[in-house]
CSV table of C-alpha atoms in Angstrom, one decimal:
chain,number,residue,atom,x,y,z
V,1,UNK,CA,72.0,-4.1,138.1
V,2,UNK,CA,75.4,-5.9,138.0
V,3,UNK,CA,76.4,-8.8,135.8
V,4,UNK,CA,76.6,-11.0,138.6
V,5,UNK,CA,72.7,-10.0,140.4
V,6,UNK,CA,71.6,-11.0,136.2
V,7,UNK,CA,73.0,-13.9,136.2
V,8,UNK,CA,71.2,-15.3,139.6
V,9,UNK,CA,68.3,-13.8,138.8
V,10,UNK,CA,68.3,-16.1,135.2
V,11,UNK,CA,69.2,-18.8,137.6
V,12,UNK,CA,66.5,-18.4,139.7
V,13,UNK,CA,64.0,-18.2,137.4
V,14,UNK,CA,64.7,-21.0,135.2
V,15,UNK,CA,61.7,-23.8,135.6
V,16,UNK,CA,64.5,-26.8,135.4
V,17,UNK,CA,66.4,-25.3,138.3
V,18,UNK,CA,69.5,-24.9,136.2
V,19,UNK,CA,70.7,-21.7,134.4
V,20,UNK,CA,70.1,-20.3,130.9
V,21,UNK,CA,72.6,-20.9,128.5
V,22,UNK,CA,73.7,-17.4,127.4
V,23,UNK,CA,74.9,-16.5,123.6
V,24,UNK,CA,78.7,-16.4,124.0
V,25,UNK,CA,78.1,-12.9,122.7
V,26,UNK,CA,76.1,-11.9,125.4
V,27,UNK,CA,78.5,-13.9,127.8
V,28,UNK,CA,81.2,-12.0,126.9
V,29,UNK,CA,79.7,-8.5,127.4
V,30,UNK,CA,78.6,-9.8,131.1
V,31,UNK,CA,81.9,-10.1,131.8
V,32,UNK,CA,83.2,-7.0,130.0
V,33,UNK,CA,80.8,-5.1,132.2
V,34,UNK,CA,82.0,-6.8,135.3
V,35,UNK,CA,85.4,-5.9,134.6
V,36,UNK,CA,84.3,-2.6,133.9
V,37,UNK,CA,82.3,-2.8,137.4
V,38,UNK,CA,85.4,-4.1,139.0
V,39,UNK,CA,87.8,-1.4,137.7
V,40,UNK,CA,85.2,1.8,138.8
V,41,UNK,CA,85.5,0.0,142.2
V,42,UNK,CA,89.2,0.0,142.4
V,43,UNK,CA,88.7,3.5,141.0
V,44,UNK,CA,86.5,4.4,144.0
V,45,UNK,CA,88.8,2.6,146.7
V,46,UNK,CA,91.6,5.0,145.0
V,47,UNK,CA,89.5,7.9,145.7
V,48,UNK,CA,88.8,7.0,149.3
V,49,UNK,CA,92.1,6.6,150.5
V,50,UNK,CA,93.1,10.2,149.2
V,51,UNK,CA,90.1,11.6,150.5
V,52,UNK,CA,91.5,9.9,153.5
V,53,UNK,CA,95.1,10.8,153.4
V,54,UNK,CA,93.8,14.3,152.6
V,55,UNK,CA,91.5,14.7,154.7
V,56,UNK,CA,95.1,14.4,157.4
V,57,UNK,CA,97.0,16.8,154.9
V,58,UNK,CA,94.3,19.3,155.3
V,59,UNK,CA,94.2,19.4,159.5
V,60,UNK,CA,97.8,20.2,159.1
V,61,UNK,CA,96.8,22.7,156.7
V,62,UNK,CA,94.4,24.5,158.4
V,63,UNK,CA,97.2,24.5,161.2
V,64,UNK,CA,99.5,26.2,158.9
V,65,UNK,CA,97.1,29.3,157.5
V,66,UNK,CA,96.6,29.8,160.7
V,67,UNK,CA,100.0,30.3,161.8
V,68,UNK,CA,101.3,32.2,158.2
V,69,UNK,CA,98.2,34.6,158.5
V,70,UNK,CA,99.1,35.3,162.2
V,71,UNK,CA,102.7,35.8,161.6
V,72,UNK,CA,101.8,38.0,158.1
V,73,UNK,CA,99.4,40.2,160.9
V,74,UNK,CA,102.5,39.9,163.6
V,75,UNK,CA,104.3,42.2,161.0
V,76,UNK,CA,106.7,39.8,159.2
V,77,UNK,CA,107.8,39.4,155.4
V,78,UNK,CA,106.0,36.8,153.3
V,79,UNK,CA,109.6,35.9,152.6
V,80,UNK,CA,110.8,35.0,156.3
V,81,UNK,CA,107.1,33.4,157.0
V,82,UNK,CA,107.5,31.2,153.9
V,83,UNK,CA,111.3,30.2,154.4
V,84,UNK,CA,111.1,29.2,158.4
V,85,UNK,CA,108.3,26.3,157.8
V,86,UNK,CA,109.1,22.8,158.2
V,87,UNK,CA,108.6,20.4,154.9
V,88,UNK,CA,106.4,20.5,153.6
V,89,UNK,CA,105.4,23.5,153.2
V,90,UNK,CA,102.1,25.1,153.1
V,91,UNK,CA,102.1,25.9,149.4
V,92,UNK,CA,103.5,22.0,148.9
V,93,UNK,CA,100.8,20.7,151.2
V,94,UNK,CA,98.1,22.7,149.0
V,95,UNK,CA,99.8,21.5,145.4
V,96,UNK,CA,100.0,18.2,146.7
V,97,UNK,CA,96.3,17.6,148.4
V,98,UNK,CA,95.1,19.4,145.1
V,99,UNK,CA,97.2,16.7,142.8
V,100,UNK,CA,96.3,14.0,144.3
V,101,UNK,CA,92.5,14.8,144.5
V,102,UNK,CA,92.9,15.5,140.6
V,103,UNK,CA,94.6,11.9,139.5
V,104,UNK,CA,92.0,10.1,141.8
V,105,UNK,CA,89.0,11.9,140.6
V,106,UNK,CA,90.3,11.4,137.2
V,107,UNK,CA,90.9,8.0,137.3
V,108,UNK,CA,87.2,7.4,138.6
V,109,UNK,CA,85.9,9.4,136.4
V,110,UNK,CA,87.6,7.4,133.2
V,111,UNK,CA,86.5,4.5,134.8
V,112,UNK,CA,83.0,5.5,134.7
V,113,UNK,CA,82.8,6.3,131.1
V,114,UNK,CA,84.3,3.2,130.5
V,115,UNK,CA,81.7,1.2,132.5
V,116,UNK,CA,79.1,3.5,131.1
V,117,UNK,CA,80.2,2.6,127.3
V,118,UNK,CA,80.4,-1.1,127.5
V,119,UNK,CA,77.1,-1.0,129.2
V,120,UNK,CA,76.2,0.8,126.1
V,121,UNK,CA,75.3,3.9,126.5
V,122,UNK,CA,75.6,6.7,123.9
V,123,UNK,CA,78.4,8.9,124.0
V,124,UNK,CA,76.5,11.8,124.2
V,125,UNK,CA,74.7,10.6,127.0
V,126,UNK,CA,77.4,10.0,128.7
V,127,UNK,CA,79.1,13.6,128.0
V,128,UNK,CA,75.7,15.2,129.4
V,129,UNK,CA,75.9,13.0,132.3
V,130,UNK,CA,79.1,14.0,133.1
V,131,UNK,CA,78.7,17.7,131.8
V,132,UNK,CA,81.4,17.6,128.7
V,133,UNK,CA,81.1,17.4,124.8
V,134,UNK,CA,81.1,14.4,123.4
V,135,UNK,CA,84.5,15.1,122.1
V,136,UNK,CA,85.7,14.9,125.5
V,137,UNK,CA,84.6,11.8,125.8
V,138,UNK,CA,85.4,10.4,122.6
V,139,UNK,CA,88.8,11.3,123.2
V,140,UNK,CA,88.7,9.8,126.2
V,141,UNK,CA,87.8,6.7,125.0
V,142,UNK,CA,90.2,6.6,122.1
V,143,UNK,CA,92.8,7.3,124.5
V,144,UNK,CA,92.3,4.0,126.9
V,145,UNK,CA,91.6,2.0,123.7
V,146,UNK,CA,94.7,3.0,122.0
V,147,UNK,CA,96.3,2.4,125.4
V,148,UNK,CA,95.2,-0.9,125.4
V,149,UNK,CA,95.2,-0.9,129.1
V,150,UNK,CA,92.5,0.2,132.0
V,151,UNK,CA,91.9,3.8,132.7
V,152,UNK,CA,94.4,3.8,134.9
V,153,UNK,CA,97.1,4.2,132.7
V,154,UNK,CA,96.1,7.2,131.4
């Protein structure tokens, strides 16, 4: 449940029709967890308009093995097949699609440990969640903190 559904749902419960009065304490970690909330979402909106821009990058791809493998079977030199493309190339279109796949995953994924952590969860709950040590994410965490900025910076 987000920050913001707990907060109407003390609202709406409240007899007097006005809403609780929550420890600054407890204020302060709603809206630690919303940030949190809000920076997984950016994260997500990253990963969907790679996916997206990949997704393009990888018709032209497909377009590309298909004319490298026929001109490999027409006979010719990996060399000449390679050197006559047009930028970029096949090999840059797979480093690149694969790059940019990698920094967006890896943002969201920061972000969720992140958001997972200030919602309090154990570290090594979160590594088994996320199928790593709890090393890995320890690191991880020590690294944004001593960042002082969002996961991503990193």
């Amino acid at each position: 449940m987000l920050a913001t559904d707990t907060r109407e749902l003390r609202y709406n419960g409240n007899s007097a029709g006005r809403a609780d009065l929550a420890m600054p304490d407890q204020r302060e970690s709603e809206h630690s967890e919303s940030a949190d909330s809000d920076e997984v979402l950016k994260a997500l909106g990253e990963l969907d308009a790679v996916l997206k821009e990949n997704a393009e990058r990888e018709r032209e791809l497909f377009q590309r093995i298909a004319q490298v493998r026929l001109a490999r079977e027409n006979g010719q030199e990996w060399k000449s097949i390679l050197a006559g493309e047009d930028e970029p190339s096949t090999v840059q279109l797979v480093s690149t699609i694969l790059r940019r796949q990698s920094e967006a995953s890896g943002y969201l994924r920061r972000s969720l440990v992140v958001a997972h952590r200030a919602e309090g969860q154990s570290i090594p709950s979160i590594a088994h969640l996320f199928g790593v040590t709890h090393q890995r994410v320890s690191n991880l965490l020590r690294r944004v903190a001593q960042g002082g900025s969002s996961p991503a910076s990193e």
